[in-house]
Amino acid sequence: DLTPIQFELIKLTQAQRFIFIGDPYQAIYGFAGATTDAFHQIEKTFQAINFPLTECFRVPNNILAEARKFCPDIHSTFELENKPPDHFDRTTPRARLFRNNASLIGYLLSLSPEVQNDCVVRCTPKFWHVIYQAINAVEKSHNLHHQTEGLTQPLDQLPNLETLSQLKPTDEVKLVALLLPLAQAEGKASNWFQVGTFITDYFYALKQKTSGFLTLSTIHQAKGLEWDHVSVELQELTQEQMEDESSQEVNLIIIALT
């Protein structure tokens, strides 16, 4: 998960020996500028010797069977007895993992209020820059000088979310689109400042809940955690993505499975 800048800094050090530890199948920091070929660059630059760690101590082979479609070397030394899944009750903690924040919140909103109240939500949405995108567009057309002015402009003077999502259909745009109707229903959508404040308060309230029978989490937020029952909701991958080991989507699948 090294960025090019970090890698250049390492090359400038005077150390006589380096030990690099990581997982090429979990290169998930692309959003921070990391490159997926960091291990290859390390081996090439430092003539490093690769000592693979292929045994998984976290899950058994019958679960790893799916992960081996993408990284065939991984294996486990124990098996798990195959048992039929129990009925969907509220006595056994379980989790449902999602590719991104928008799909998680979309699923949460589809549940009944009773079930929503019994959910723990683990996600880290970053929606403010989407709101600023819209404000910036208004500033250009209205010659506004400060984003704070744009925050208080009526929503009908801003590009609508459908237009914005056509320009850049990001996770955050979809997330704001999902929660905007809730803000409108609460009378908190006269301008973007109100919408942003409503969404901030919405997620703050979600994070206050720390116990419940069902945990809804993004895959990133679930790393290192365990549940007895886990289901994973992923986007369908193209054949090209399936064949590309460096694909962020494939790496994310492996993280979810292991």
Short mmCIF file of C-alpha atoms in Angstrom, two decimals:
data_model
loop_
_atom_site.label_atom_id
_atom_site.label_comp_id
_atom_site.label_asym_id
_atom_site.label_seq_id
_atom_site.Cartn_x
_atom_site.Cartn_y
_atom_site.Cartn_z
CA ASP A 1 0.00 0.00 0.00
CA LEU A 2 2.89 2.38 -0.68
CA THR A 3 2.32 5.59 -2.58
CA PRO A 4 4.97 6.68 -5.12
CA ILE A 5 6.05 9.49 -2.77
CA GLN A 6 6.47 7.09 0.16
CA PHE A 7 8.47 4.75 -2.04
CA GLU A 8 10.80 7.56 -3.12
CA LEU A 9 11.36 8.53 0.53
CA ILE A 10 12.31 4.93 1.35
CA LYS A 11 14.86 4.90 -1.46
CA LEU A 12 16.47 8.05 -0.01
CA THR A 13 17.13 6.46 3.37
CA GLN A 14 20.61 5.15 4.28
CA ALA A 15 19.41 1.89 5.83
CA GLN A 16 21.41 -1.21 4.93
CA ARG A 17 18.49 -3.60 5.26
CA PHE A 18 14.77 -3.42 4.62
CA ILE A 19 11.95 -5.76 5.55
CA PHE A 20 8.70 -5.12 3.71
CA ILE A 21 5.55 -6.83 4.94
CA GLY A 22 2.22 -6.69 3.16
CA ASP A 23 -0.29 -8.43 0.96
CA PRO A 24 -0.45 -7.77 -2.79
CA TYR A 25 -4.02 -9.05 -2.76
CA GLN A 26 -5.11 -6.40 -0.29
CA ALA A 27 -3.91 -3.25 -2.03
CA ILE A 28 -6.91 -1.20 -0.93
CA TYR A 29 -5.40 2.25 -0.45
CA GLY A 30 -5.80 3.39 -4.03
CA PHE A 31 -7.91 6.31 -2.75
CA ALA A 32 -4.80 7.53 -0.89
CA GLY A 33 -2.56 7.26 -3.94
CA ALA A 34 -1.13 3.79 -3.32
CA THR A 35 -0.09 1.72 -6.33
CA THR A 36 -1.06 -1.92 -6.77
CA ASP A 37 2.39 -2.93 -8.04
CA ALA A 38 4.28 -1.88 -4.89
CA PHE A 39 5.64 -5.40 -4.25
CA HIS A 40 6.88 -5.71 -7.81
CA GLN A 41 8.62 -2.34 -7.55
CA ILE A 42 10.22 -3.33 -4.22
CA GLU A 43 11.60 -6.57 -5.64
CA LYS A 44 12.89 -4.79 -8.73
CA THR A 45 14.47 -1.83 -6.91
CA PHE A 46 16.05 -3.62 -3.94
CA GLN A 47 16.54 -7.09 -5.46
CA ALA A 48 14.43 -8.25 -2.56
CA ILE A 49 13.84 -11.91 -1.78
CA ASN A 50 10.17 -12.82 -1.54
CA PHE A 51 9.10 -15.10 1.32
CA PRO A 52 5.41 -15.86 0.71
CA LEU A 53 3.10 -16.48 3.67
CA THR A 54 0.34 -18.59 2.16
CA GLU A 55 -1.30 -20.21 5.17
CA CYS A 56 -4.45 -18.54 6.46
CA PHE A 57 -5.12 -19.00 10.17
CA ARG A 58 -8.37 -17.04 10.11
CA VAL A 59 -10.76 -19.17 8.09
CA PRO A 60 -10.88 -22.84 6.98
CA ASN A 61 -10.31 -24.27 3.51
CA ASN A 62 -13.98 -24.65 2.62
CA ILE A 63 -14.42 -20.90 3.02
CA LEU A 64 -11.17 -20.14 1.23
CA ALA A 65 -12.36 -22.14 -1.79
CA GLU A 66 -13.97 -18.98 -3.18
CA ALA A 67 -10.91 -16.84 -2.44
CA ARG A 68 -8.67 -19.31 -4.29
CA LYS A 69 -10.39 -18.31 -7.54
CA PHE A 70 -8.36 -15.10 -7.27
CA CYS A 71 -5.28 -16.15 -5.25
CA PRO A 72 -4.77 -19.92 -5.69
CA ASP A 73 -1.79 -20.18 -3.29
CA ILE A 74 -3.71 -19.39 -0.13
CA HIS A 75 -4.71 -22.35 2.04
CA SER A 76 -5.68 -23.33 5.57
CA THR A 77 -4.80 -26.27 7.80
CA PHE A 78 -8.24 -26.84 9.28
CA GLU A 79 -11.69 -27.61 7.99
CA LEU A 80 -15.08 -26.39 9.17
CA GLU A 81 -17.94 -28.81 9.60
CA ASN A 82 -20.63 -28.07 7.04
CA LYS A 83 -23.88 -27.27 8.81
CA PRO A 84 -27.12 -25.94 7.37
CA PRO A 85 -27.58 -22.24 8.19
CA ASP A 86 -29.91 -21.55 11.08
CA HIS A 87 -33.06 -19.51 10.67
CA PHE A 88 -32.81 -15.74 10.69
CA ASP A 89 -33.23 -15.05 14.38
CA ARG A 90 -32.05 -12.24 16.62
CA THR A 91 -30.11 -14.31 19.13
CA THR A 92 -26.98 -14.84 17.02
CA PRO A 93 -24.89 -11.79 16.07
CA ARG A 94 -24.37 -11.59 12.33
CA ALA A 95 -23.05 -9.16 9.77
CA ARG A 96 -23.78 -8.05 6.23
CA LEU A 97 -20.86 -6.46 4.37
CA PHE A 98 -21.17 -3.95 1.54
CA ARG A 99 -18.93 -2.64 -1.22
CA ASN A 100 -19.55 1.01 -0.38
CA ASN A 101 -21.47 3.37 1.88
CA ALA A 102 -24.31 4.02 -0.56
CA SER A 103 -25.22 0.34 -0.95
CA LEU A 104 -25.09 -0.07 2.84
CA ILE A 105 -27.40 2.87 3.52
CA GLY A 106 -29.69 1.81 0.67
CA TYR A 107 -30.09 -1.59 2.34
CA LEU A 108 -30.60 -0.03 5.78
CA LEU A 109 -33.39 2.20 4.47
CA SER A 110 -35.09 -0.83 2.90
CA LEU A 111 -35.48 -2.48 6.33
CA SER A 112 -38.44 -1.99 8.59
CA PRO A 113 -38.02 0.62 11.36
CA GLU A 114 -38.02 -2.20 13.93
CA VAL A 115 -35.08 -3.96 12.28
CA GLN A 116 -33.27 -0.66 11.65
CA ASN A 117 -33.37 0.02 15.38
CA ASP A 118 -31.59 -3.30 15.99
CA CYS A 119 -28.73 -2.63 13.59
CA VAL A 120 -25.15 -1.51 14.21
CA VAL A 121 -23.80 0.55 11.29
CA ARG A 122 -20.09 0.76 10.49
CA CYS A 123 -19.23 3.13 7.66
CA THR A 124 -17.25 6.30 7.06
CA PRO A 125 -19.13 8.39 4.51
CA LYS A 126 -17.43 11.47 3.06
CA PHE A 127 -20.19 13.44 1.40
CA TRP A 128 -19.22 17.07 2.04
CA HIS A 129 -16.97 17.34 -1.00
CA VAL A 130 -19.98 16.32 -3.15
CA ILE A 131 -21.96 19.21 -1.72
CA TYR A 132 -19.03 21.53 -2.41
CA GLN A 133 -18.95 20.26 -6.00
CA ALA A 134 -22.47 21.53 -6.45
CA ILE A 135 -21.65 24.80 -4.69
CA ASN A 136 -18.61 25.36 -6.90
CA ALA A 137 -20.79 24.95 -9.97
CA VAL A 138 -23.14 27.61 -8.59
CA GLU A 139 -20.24 29.94 -7.78
CA LYS A 140 -19.10 29.84 -11.39
CA SER A 141 -22.55 30.73 -12.68
CA HIS A 142 -23.42 33.32 -9.99
CA ASN A 143 -19.94 34.75 -9.40
CA LEU A 144 -20.06 33.90 -5.72
CA HIS A 145 -16.79 34.37 -3.88
CA HIS A 146 -17.08 32.03 -0.90
CA GLN A 147 -18.34 28.49 -0.52
CA THR A 148 -20.15 29.55 2.63
CA GLU A 149 -22.35 31.74 0.42
CA GLY A 150 -23.10 28.75 -1.75
CA LEU A 151 -24.06 26.70 1.29
CA THR A 152 -26.98 29.01 1.98
CA GLN A 153 -28.18 29.30 -1.61
CA PRO A 154 -31.60 27.68 -2.23
CA LEU A 155 -31.34 24.15 -3.58
CA ASP A 156 -33.21 25.05 -6.75
CA GLN A 157 -30.26 27.26 -7.72
CA LEU A 158 -27.85 24.34 -7.51
CA PRO A 159 -27.31 21.52 -10.03
CA ASN A 160 -29.63 18.68 -9.08
CA LEU A 161 -28.22 15.34 -7.96
CA GLU A 162 -29.26 13.60 -11.18
CA THR A 163 -27.14 16.05 -13.18
CA LEU A 164 -24.29 15.75 -10.70
CA SER A 165 -24.38 11.94 -10.74
CA GLN A 166 -24.16 11.94 -14.53
CA LEU A 167 -20.99 14.00 -14.28
CA LYS A 168 -19.45 11.91 -11.51
CA PRO A 169 -21.52 8.96 -10.18
CA THR A 170 -19.49 8.53 -7.00
CA ASP A 171 -20.47 6.67 -3.85
CA GLU A 172 -20.92 10.00 -2.07
CA VAL A 173 -23.25 11.40 -4.73
CA LYS A 174 -25.44 8.30 -4.45
CA LEU A 175 -25.35 8.60 -0.67
CA VAL A 176 -26.54 12.20 -0.69
CA ALA A 177 -29.26 11.26 -3.19
CA LEU A 178 -30.48 8.52 -0.83
CA LEU A 179 -30.67 10.79 2.20
CA LEU A 180 -31.94 13.96 0.54
CA PRO A 181 -35.60 12.74 0.67
CA LEU A 182 -35.22 12.17 4.42
CA ALA A 183 -33.89 15.70 4.84
CA GLN A 184 -36.78 17.06 2.78
CA ALA A 185 -39.30 15.10 4.85
CA GLU A 186 -37.82 16.63 8.01
CA GLY A 187 -37.92 20.13 6.52
CA LYS A 188 -34.11 20.29 6.53
CA ALA A 189 -33.44 20.79 2.82
CA SER A 190 -33.92 24.46 2.04
CA ASN A 191 -30.20 24.77 1.26
CA TRP A 192 -27.06 22.64 1.16
CA PHE A 193 -25.98 23.73 4.64
CA GLN A 194 -29.17 22.27 6.09
CA VAL A 195 -28.76 19.08 4.02
CA GLY A 196 -25.15 18.67 5.12
CA THR A 197 -26.03 19.25 8.75
CA PHE A 198 -28.91 16.77 8.55
CA ILE A 199 -26.70 14.05 7.04
CA THR A 200 -23.97 14.72 9.61
CA ASP A 201 -26.47 14.34 12.46
CA TYR A 202 -27.94 11.24 10.79
CA PHE A 203 -24.60 9.41 10.75
CA TYR A 204 -23.66 10.67 14.20
CA ALA A 205 -26.85 9.06 15.54
CA LEU A 206 -26.04 5.81 13.72
CA LYS A 207 -22.56 5.65 15.20
CA GLN A 208 -23.90 6.05 18.74
CA LYS A 209 -25.46 2.59 18.57
CA THR A 210 -22.89 -0.07 19.44
CA SER A 211 -25.04 -3.16 20.05
CA GLY A 212 -27.55 -4.99 17.92
CA PHE A 213 -28.15 -8.38 16.36
CA LEU A 214 -27.25 -7.23 12.84
CA THR A 215 -24.11 -5.30 11.90
CA LEU A 216 -24.11 -3.49 8.56
CA SER A 217 -20.58 -2.59 7.56
CA THR A 218 -18.48 -1.63 4.59
CA ILE A 219 -15.82 -4.22 3.85
CA HIS A 220 -13.07 -1.78 4.81
CA GLN A 221 -14.62 -1.16 8.22
CA ALA A 222 -15.01 -4.91 8.89
CA LYS A 223 -11.30 -5.73 8.61
CA GLY A 224 -10.11 -7.66 11.66
CA LEU A 225 -13.62 -8.30 13.00
CA GLU A 226 -15.45 -11.62 13.21
CA TRP A 227 -19.06 -12.83 13.34
CA ASP A 228 -20.61 -16.28 13.37
CA HIS A 229 -22.69 -15.51 10.29
CA VAL A 230 -21.55 -13.16 7.53
CA SER A 231 -23.08 -12.33 4.16
CA VAL A 232 -21.36 -10.22 1.54
CA GLU A 233 -23.05 -8.01 -1.01
CA LEU A 234 -20.76 -7.22 -3.94
CA GLN A 235 -21.10 -5.67 -7.34
CA GLU A 236 -20.94 -8.09 -10.25
CA LEU A 237 -17.46 -8.06 -11.77
CA THR A 238 -16.68 -8.05 -15.47
CA GLN A 239 -14.51 -10.79 -16.92
CA GLU A 240 -11.73 -8.24 -17.34
CA GLN A 241 -11.88 -7.39 -13.63
CA MET A 242 -11.89 -11.07 -12.72
CA GLU A 243 -8.69 -11.66 -14.70
CA ASP A 244 -6.89 -8.57 -13.38
CA GLU A 245 -5.27 -9.53 -10.06
CA SER A 246 -4.44 -5.91 -9.31
CA SER A 247 -8.06 -4.83 -9.61
CA GLN A 248 -9.30 -2.99 -6.51
CA GLU A 249 -12.59 -4.88 -6.78
CA VAL A 250 -10.88 -8.27 -6.71
CA ASN A 251 -8.75 -7.23 -3.74
CA LEU A 252 -11.88 -6.16 -1.94
CA ILE A 253 -13.53 -9.55 -2.55
CA ILE A 254 -10.52 -11.34 -1.07
CA ILE A 255 -10.64 -9.10 2.02
CA ALA A 256 -14.33 -9.85 2.47
CA LEU A 257 -13.85 -13.61 2.09
CA THR A 258 -10.91 -13.93 4.43
#
